[in-house]
mmCIF file of N, CA and C in Angstrom:
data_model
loop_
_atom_site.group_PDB
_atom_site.id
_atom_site.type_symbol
_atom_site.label_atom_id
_atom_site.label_comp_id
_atom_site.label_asym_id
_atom_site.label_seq_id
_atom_site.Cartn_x
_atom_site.Cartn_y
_atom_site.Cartn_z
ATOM 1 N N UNK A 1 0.844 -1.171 0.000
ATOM 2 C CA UNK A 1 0.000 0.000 0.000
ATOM 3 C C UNK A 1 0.883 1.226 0.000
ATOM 4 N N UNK A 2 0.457 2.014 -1.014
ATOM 5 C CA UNK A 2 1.628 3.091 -0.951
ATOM 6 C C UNK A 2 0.475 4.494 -0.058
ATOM 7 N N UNK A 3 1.405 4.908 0.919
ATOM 8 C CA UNK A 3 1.045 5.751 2.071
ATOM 9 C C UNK A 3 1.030 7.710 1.366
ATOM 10 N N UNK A 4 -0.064 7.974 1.939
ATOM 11 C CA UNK A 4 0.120 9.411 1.459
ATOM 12 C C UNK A 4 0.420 9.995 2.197
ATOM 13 N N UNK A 5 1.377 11.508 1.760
ATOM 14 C CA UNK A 5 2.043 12.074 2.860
ATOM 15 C C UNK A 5 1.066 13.432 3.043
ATOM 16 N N UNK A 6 0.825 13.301 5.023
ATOM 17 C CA UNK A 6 0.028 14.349 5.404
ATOM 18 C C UNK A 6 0.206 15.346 5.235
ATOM 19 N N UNK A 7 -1.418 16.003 5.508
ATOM 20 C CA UNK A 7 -1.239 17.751 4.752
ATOM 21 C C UNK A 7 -0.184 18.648 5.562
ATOM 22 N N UNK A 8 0.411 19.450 5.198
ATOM 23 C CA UNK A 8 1.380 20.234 5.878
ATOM 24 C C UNK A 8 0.546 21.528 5.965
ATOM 25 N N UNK A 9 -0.733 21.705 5.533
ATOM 26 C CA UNK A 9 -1.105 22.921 6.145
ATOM 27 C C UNK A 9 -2.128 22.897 7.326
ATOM 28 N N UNK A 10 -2.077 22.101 8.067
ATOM 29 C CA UNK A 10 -2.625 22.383 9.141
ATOM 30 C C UNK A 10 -2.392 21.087 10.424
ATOM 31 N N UNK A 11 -2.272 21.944 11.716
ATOM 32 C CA UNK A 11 -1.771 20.694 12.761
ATOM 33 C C UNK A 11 -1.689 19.340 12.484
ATOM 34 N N UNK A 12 -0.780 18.655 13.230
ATOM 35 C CA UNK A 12 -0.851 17.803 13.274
ATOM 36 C C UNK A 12 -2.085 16.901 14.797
ATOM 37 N N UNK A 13 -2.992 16.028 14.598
ATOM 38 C CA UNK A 13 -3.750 15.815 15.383
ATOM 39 C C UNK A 13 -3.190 15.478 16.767
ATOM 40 N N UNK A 14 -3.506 15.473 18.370
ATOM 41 C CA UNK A 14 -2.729 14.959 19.179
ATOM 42 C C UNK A 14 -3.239 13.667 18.783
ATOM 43 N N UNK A 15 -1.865 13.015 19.952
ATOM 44 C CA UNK A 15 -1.268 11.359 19.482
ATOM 45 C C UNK A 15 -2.513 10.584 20.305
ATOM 46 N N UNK A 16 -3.446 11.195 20.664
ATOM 47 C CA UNK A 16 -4.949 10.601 21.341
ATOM 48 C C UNK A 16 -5.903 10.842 20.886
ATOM 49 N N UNK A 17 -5.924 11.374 19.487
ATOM 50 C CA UNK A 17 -6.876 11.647 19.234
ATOM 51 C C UNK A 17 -8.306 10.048 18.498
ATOM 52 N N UNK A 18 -9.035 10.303 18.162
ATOM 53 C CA UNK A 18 -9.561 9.462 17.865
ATOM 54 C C UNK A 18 -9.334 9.480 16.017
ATOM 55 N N UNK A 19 -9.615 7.638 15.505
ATOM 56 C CA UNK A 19 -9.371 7.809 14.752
ATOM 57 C C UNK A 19 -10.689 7.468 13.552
ATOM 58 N N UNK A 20 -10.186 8.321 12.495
ATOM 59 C CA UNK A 20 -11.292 7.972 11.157
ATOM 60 C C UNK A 20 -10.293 7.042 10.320
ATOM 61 N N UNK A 21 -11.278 5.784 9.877
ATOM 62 C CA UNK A 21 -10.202 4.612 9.368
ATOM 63 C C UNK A 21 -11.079 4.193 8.259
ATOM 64 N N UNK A 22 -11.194 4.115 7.075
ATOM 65 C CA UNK A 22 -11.415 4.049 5.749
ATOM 66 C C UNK A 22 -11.033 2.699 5.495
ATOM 67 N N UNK A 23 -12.165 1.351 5.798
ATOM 68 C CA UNK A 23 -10.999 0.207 5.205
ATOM 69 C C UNK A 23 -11.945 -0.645 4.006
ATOM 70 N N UNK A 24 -10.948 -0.422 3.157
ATOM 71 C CA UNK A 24 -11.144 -0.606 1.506
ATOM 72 C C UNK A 24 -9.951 -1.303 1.184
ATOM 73 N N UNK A 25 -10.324 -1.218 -0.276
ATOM 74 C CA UNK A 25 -9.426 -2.502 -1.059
ATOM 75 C C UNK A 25 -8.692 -1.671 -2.376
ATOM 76 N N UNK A 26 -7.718 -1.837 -2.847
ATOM 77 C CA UNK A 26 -7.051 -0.920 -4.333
ATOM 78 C C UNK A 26 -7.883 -1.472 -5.758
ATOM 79 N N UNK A 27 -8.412 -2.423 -5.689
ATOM 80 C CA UNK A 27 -9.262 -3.230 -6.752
ATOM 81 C C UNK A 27 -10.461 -2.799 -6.915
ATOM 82 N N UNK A 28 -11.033 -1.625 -5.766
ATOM 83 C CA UNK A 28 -11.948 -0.832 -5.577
ATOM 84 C C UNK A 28 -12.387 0.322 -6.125
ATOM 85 N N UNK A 29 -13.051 0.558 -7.779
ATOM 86 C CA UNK A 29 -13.192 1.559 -8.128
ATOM 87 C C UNK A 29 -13.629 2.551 -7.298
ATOM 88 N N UNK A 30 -14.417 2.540 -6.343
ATOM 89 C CA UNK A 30 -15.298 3.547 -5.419
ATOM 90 C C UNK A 30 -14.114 4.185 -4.550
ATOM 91 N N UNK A 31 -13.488 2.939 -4.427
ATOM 92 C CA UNK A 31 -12.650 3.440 -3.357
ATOM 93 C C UNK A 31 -11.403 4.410 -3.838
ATOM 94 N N UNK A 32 -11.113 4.073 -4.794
ATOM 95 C CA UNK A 32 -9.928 4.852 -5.714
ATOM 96 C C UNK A 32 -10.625 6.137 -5.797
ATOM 97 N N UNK A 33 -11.807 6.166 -6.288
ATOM 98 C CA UNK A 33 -12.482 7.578 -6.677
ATOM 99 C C UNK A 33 -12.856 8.150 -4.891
ATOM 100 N N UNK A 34 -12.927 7.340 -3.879
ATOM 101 C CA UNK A 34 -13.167 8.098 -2.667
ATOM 102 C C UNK A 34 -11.751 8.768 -1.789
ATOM 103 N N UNK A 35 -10.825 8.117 -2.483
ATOM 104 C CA UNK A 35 -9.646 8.564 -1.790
ATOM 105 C C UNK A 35 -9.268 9.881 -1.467
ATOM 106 N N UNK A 36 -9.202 10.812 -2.235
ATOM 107 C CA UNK A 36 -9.302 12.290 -2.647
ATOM 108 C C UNK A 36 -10.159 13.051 -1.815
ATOM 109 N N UNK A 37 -11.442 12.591 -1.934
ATOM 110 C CA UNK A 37 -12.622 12.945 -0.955
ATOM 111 C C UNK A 37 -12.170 13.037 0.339
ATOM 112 N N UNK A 38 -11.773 11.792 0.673
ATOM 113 C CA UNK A 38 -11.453 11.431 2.612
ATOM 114 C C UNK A 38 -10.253 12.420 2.601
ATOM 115 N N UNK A 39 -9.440 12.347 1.869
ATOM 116 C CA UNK A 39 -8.365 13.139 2.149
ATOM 117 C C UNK A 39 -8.289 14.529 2.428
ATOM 118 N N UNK A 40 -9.607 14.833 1.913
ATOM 119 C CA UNK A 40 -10.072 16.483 1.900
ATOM 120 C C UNK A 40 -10.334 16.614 3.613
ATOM 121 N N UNK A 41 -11.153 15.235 3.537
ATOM 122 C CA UNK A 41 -12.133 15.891 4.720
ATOM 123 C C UNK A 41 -11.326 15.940 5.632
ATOM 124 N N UNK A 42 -10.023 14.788 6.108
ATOM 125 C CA UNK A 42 -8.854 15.146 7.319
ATOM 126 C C UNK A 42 -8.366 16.178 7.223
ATOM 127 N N UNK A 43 -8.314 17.012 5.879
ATOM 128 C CA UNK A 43 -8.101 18.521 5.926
ATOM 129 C C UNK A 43 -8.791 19.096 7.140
ATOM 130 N N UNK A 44 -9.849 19.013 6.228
ATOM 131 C CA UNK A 44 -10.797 19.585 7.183
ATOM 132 C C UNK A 44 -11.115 19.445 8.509
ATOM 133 N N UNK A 45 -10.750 18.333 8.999
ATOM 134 C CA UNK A 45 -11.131 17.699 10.725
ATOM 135 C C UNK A 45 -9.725 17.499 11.073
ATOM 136 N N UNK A 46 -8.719 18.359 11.266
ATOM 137 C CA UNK A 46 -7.289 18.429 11.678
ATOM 138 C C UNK A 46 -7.892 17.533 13.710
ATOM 139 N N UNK A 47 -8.931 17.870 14.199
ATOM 140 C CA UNK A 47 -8.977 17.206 15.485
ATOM 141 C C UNK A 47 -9.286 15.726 15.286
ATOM 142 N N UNK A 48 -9.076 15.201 14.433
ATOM 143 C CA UNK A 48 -9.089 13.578 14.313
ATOM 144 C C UNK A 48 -8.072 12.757 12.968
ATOM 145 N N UNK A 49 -7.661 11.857 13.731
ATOM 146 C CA UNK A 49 -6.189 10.990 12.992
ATOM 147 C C UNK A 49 -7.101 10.171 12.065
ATOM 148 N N UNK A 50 -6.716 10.277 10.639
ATOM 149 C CA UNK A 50 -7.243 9.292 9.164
ATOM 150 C C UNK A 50 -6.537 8.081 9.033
ATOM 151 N N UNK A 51 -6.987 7.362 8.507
ATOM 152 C CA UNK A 51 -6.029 6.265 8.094
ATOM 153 C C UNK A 51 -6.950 5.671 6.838
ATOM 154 N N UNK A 52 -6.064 5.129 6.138
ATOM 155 C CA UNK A 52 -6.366 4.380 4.953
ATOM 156 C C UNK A 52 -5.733 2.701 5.228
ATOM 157 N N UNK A 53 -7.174 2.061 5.390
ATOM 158 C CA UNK A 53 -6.588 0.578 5.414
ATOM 159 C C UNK A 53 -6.572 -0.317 4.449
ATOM 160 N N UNK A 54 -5.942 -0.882 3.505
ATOM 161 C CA UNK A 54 -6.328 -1.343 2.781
ATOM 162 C C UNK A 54 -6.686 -3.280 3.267
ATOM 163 N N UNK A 55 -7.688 -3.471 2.668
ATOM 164 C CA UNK A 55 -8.183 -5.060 3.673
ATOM 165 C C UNK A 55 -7.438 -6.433 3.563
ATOM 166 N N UNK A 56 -7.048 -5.988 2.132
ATOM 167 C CA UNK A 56 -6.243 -7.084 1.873
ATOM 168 C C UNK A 56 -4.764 -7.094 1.864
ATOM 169 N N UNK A 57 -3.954 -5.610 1.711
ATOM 170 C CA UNK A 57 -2.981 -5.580 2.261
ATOM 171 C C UNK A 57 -2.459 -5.822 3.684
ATOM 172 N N UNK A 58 -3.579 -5.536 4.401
ATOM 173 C CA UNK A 58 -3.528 -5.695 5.873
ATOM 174 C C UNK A 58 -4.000 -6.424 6.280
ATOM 175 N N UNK A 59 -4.488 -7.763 5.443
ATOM 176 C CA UNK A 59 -5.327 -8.771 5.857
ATOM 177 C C UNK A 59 -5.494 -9.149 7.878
ATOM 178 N N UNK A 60 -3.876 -8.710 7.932
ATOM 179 C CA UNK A 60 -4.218 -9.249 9.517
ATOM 180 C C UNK A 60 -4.528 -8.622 10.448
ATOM 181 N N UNK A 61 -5.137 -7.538 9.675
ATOM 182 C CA UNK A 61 -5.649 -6.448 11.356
ATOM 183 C C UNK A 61 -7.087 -6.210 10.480
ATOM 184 N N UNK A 62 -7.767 -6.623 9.405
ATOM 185 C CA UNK A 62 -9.106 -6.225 8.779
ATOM 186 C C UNK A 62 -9.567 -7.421 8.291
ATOM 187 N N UNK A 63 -8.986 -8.219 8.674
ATOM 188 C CA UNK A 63 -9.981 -9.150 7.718
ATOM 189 C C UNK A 63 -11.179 -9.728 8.796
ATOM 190 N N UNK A 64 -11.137 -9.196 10.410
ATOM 191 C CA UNK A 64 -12.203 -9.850 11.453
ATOM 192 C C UNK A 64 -13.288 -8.849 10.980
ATOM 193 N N UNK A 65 -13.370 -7.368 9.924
ATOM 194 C CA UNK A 65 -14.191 -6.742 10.004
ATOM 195 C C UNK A 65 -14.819 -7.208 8.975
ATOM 196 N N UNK A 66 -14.812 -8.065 7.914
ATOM 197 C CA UNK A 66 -15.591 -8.419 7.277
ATOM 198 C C UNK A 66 -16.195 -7.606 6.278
ATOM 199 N N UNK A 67 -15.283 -6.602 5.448
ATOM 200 C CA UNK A 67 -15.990 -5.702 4.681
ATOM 201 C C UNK A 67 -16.412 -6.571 3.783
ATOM 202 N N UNK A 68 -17.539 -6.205 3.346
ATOM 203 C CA UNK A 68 -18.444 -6.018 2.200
ATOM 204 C C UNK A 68 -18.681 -5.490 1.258
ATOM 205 N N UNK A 69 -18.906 -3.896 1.898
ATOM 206 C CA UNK A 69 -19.241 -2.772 1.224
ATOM 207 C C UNK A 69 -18.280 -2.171 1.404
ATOM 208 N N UNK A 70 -17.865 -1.307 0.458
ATOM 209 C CA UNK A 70 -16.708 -0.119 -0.146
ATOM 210 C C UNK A 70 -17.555 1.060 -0.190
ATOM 211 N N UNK A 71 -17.291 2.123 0.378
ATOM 212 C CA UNK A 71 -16.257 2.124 1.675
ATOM 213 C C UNK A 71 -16.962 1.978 3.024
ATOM 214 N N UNK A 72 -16.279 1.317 3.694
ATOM 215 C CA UNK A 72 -16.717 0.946 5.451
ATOM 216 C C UNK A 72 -16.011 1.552 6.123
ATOM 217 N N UNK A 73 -16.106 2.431 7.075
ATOM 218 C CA UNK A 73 -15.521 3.152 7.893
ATOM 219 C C UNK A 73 -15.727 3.144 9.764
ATOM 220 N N UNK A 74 -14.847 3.086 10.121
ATOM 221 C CA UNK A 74 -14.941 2.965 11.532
ATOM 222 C C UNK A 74 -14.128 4.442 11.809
ATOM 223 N N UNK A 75 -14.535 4.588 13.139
ATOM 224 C CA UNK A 75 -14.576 5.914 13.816
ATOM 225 C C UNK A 75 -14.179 5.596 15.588
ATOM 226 N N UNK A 76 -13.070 5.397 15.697
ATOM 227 C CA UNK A 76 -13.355 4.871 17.359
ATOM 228 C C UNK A 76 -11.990 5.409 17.705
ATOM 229 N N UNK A 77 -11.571 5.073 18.952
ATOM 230 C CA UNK A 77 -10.497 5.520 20.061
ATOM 231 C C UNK A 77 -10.140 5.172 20.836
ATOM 232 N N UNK A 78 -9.798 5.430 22.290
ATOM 233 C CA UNK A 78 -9.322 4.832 23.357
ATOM 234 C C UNK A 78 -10.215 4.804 24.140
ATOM 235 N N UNK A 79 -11.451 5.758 23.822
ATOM 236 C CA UNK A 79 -13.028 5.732 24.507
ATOM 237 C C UNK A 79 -13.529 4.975 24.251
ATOM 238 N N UNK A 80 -13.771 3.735 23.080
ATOM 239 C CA UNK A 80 -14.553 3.109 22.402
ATOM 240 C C UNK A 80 -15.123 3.277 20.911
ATOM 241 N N UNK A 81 -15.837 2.762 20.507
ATOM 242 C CA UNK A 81 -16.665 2.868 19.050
ATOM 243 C C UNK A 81 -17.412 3.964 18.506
ATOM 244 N N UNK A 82 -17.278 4.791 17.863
ATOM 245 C CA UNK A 82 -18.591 5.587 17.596
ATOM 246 C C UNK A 82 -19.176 5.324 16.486
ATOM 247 N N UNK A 83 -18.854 4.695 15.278
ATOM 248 C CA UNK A 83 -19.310 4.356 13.957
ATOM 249 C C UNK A 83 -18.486 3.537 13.464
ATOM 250 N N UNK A 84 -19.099 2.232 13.259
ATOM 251 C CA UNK A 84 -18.478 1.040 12.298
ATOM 252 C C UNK A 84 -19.425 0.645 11.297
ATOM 253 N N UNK A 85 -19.454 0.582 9.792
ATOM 254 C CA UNK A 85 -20.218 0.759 8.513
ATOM 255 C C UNK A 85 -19.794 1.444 7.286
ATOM 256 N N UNK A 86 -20.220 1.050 6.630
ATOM 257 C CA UNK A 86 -20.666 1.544 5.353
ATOM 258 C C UNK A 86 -21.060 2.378 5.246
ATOM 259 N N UNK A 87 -20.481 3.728 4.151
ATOM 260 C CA UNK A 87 -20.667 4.686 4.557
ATOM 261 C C UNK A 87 -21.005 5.076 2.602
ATOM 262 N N UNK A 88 -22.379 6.124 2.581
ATOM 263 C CA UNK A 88 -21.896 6.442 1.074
ATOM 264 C C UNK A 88 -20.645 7.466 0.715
ATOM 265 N N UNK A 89 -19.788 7.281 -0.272
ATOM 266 C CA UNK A 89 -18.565 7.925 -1.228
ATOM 267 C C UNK A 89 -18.652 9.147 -1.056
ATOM 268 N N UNK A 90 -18.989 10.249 -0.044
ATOM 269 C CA UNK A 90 -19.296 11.818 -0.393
ATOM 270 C C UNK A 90 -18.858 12.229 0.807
ATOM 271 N N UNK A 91 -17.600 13.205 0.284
ATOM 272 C CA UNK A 91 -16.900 14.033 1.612
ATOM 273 C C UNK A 91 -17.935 14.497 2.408
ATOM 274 N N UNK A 92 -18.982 14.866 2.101
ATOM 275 C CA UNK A 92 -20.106 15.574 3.151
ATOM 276 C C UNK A 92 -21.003 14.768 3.723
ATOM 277 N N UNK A 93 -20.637 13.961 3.353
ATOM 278 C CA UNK A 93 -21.496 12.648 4.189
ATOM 279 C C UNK A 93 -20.649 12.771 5.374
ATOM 280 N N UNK A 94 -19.211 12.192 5.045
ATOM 281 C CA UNK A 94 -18.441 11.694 6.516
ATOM 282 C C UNK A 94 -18.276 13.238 6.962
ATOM 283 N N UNK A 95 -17.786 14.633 6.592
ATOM 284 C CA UNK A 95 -18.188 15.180 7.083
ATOM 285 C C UNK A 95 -19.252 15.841 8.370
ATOM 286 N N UNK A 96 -20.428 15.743 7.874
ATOM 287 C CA UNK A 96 -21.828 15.698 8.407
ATOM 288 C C UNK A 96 -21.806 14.841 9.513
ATOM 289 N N UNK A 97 -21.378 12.953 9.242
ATOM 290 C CA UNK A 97 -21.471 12.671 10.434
ATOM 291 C C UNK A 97 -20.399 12.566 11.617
ATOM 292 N N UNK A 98 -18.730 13.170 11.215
ATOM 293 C CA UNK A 98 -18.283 13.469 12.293
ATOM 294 C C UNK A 98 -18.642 14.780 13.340
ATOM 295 N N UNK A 99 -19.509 15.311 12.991
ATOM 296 C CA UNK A 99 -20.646 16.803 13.256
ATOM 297 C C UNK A 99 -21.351 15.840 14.282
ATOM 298 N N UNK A 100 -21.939 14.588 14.175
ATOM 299 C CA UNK A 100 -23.168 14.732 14.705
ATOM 300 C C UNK A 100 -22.765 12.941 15.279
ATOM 301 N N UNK A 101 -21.514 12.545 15.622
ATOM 302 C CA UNK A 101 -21.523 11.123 16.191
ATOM 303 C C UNK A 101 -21.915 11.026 17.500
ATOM 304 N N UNK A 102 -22.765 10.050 18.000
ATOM 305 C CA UNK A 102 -23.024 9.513 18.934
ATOM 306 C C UNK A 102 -22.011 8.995 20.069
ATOM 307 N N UNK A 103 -22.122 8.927 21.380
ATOM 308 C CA UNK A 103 -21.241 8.921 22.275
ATOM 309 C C UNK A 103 -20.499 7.338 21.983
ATOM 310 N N UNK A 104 -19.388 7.066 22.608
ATOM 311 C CA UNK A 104 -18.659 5.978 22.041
ATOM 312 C C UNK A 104 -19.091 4.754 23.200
ATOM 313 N N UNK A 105 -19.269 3.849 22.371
ATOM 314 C CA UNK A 105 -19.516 2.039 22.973
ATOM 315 C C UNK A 105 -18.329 1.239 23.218
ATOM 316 N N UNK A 106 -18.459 0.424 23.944
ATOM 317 C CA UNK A 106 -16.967 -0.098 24.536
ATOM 318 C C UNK A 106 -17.017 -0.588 22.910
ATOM 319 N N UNK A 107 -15.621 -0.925 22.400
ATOM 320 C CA UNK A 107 -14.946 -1.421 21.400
ATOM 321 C C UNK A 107 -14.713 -2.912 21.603
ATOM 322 N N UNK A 108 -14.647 -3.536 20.180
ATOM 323 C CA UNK A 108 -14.629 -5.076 20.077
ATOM 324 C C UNK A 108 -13.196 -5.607 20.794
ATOM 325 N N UNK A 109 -12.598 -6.255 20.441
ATOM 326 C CA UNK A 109 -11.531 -6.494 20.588
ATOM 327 C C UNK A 109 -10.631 -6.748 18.814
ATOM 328 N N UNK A 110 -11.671 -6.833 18.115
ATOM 329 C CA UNK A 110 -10.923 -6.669 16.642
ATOM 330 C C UNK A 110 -10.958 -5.254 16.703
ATOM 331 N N UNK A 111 -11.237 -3.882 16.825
ATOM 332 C CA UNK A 111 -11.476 -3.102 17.145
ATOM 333 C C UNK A 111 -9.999 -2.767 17.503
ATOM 334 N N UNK A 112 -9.808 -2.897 18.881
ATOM 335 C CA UNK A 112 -8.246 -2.569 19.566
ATOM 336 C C UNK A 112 -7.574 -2.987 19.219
ATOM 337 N N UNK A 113 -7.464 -3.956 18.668
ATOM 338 C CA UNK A 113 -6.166 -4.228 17.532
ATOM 339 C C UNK A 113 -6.010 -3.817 16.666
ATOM 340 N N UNK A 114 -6.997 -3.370 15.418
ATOM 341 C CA UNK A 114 -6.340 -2.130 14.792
ATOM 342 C C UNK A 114 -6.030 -0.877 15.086
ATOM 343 N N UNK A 115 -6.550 -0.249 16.507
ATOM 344 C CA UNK A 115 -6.371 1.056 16.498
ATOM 345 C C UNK A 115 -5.187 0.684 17.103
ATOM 346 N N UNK A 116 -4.362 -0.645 18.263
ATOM 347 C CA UNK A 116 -3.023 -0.246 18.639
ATOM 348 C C UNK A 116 -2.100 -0.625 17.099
ATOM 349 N N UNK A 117 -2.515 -1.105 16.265
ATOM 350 C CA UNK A 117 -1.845 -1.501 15.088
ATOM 351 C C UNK A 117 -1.305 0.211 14.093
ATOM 352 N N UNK A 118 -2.618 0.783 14.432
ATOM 353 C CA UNK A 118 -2.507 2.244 13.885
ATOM 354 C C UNK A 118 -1.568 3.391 14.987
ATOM 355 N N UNK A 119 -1.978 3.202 16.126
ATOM 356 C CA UNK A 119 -1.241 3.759 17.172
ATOM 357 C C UNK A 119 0.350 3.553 17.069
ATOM 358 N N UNK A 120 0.980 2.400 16.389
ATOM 359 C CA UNK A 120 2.211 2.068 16.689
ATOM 360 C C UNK A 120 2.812 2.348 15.437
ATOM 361 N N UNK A 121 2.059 2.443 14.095
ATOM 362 C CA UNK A 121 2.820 2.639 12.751
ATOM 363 C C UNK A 121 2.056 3.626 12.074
ATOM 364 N N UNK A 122 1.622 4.589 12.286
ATOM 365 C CA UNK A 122 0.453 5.430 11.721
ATOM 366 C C UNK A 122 1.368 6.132 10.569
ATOM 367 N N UNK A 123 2.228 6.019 10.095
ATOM 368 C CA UNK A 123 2.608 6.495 8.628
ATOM 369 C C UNK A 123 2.260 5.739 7.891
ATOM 370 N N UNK A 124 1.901 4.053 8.205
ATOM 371 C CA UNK A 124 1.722 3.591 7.214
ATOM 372 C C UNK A 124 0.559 4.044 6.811
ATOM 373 N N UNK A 125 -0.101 4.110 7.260
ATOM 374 C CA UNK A 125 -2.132 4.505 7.230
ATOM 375 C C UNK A 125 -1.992 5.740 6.916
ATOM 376 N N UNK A 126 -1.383 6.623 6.927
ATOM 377 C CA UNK A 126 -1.762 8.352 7.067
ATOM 378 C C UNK A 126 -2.179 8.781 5.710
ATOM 379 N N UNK A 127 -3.464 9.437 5.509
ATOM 380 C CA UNK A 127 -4.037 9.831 4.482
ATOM 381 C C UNK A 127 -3.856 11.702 4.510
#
């Protein structure tokens, strides 16, 4: 998976912040065409860490999530879960609902393994 290098115009998120995690596949037209999009929107939400997972490159920290649908996105932290799903392709979608997420649920345990997986190498993921 080749890693994109973060925006330089605006903070960098703290190292607690919660994260937005995009996990898709490169064989993924939607997802190729959503890349750009998500990338905008971490512009835009400098208070939360992005990542780009790809499912099958990373088979061993995504494959317990069982994507389906392109793109599926999880939203969680050291608080717990706030959004795991399928999400439609439109910066103002994920936009909109990091505006309006619901308080966080304890997290799976497939869950904490990718976020300490992201916690410990987050260049690879950084969108």
């Amino acid at each position: 998976m080749n890693a994109i290098p973060a925006a330089t115009d605006s903070a960098e998120p703290a190292s607690d912040a919660p994260w937005v995690v995009c996990l898709c596949a490169e064989w993924c037209g939607t997802c190729r065409d959503y890349r750009p999009l998500f990338e905008q929107v971490a512009r835009a939400h400098p208070q939360w860490r992005f990542a780009w997972v790809d499912i099958e490159d990373h088979a061993d920290i995504a494959d317990a999530f069982d994507v389906e649908t392109f793109p599926t996105l999880l939203v969680a932290g050291a608080d717990g879960t706030r959004f795991l799903g399928p999400m439609l392709p439109h910066a103002e979608t994920l936009s909109r609902m990091l505006g309006a997420l619901q308080p966080p649920q304890a997290s799976s345990f497939d869950v904490d393994l990718l976020l300490a997986v992201l916690d410990k190498k987050p260049a690879a993921f950084r969108v």
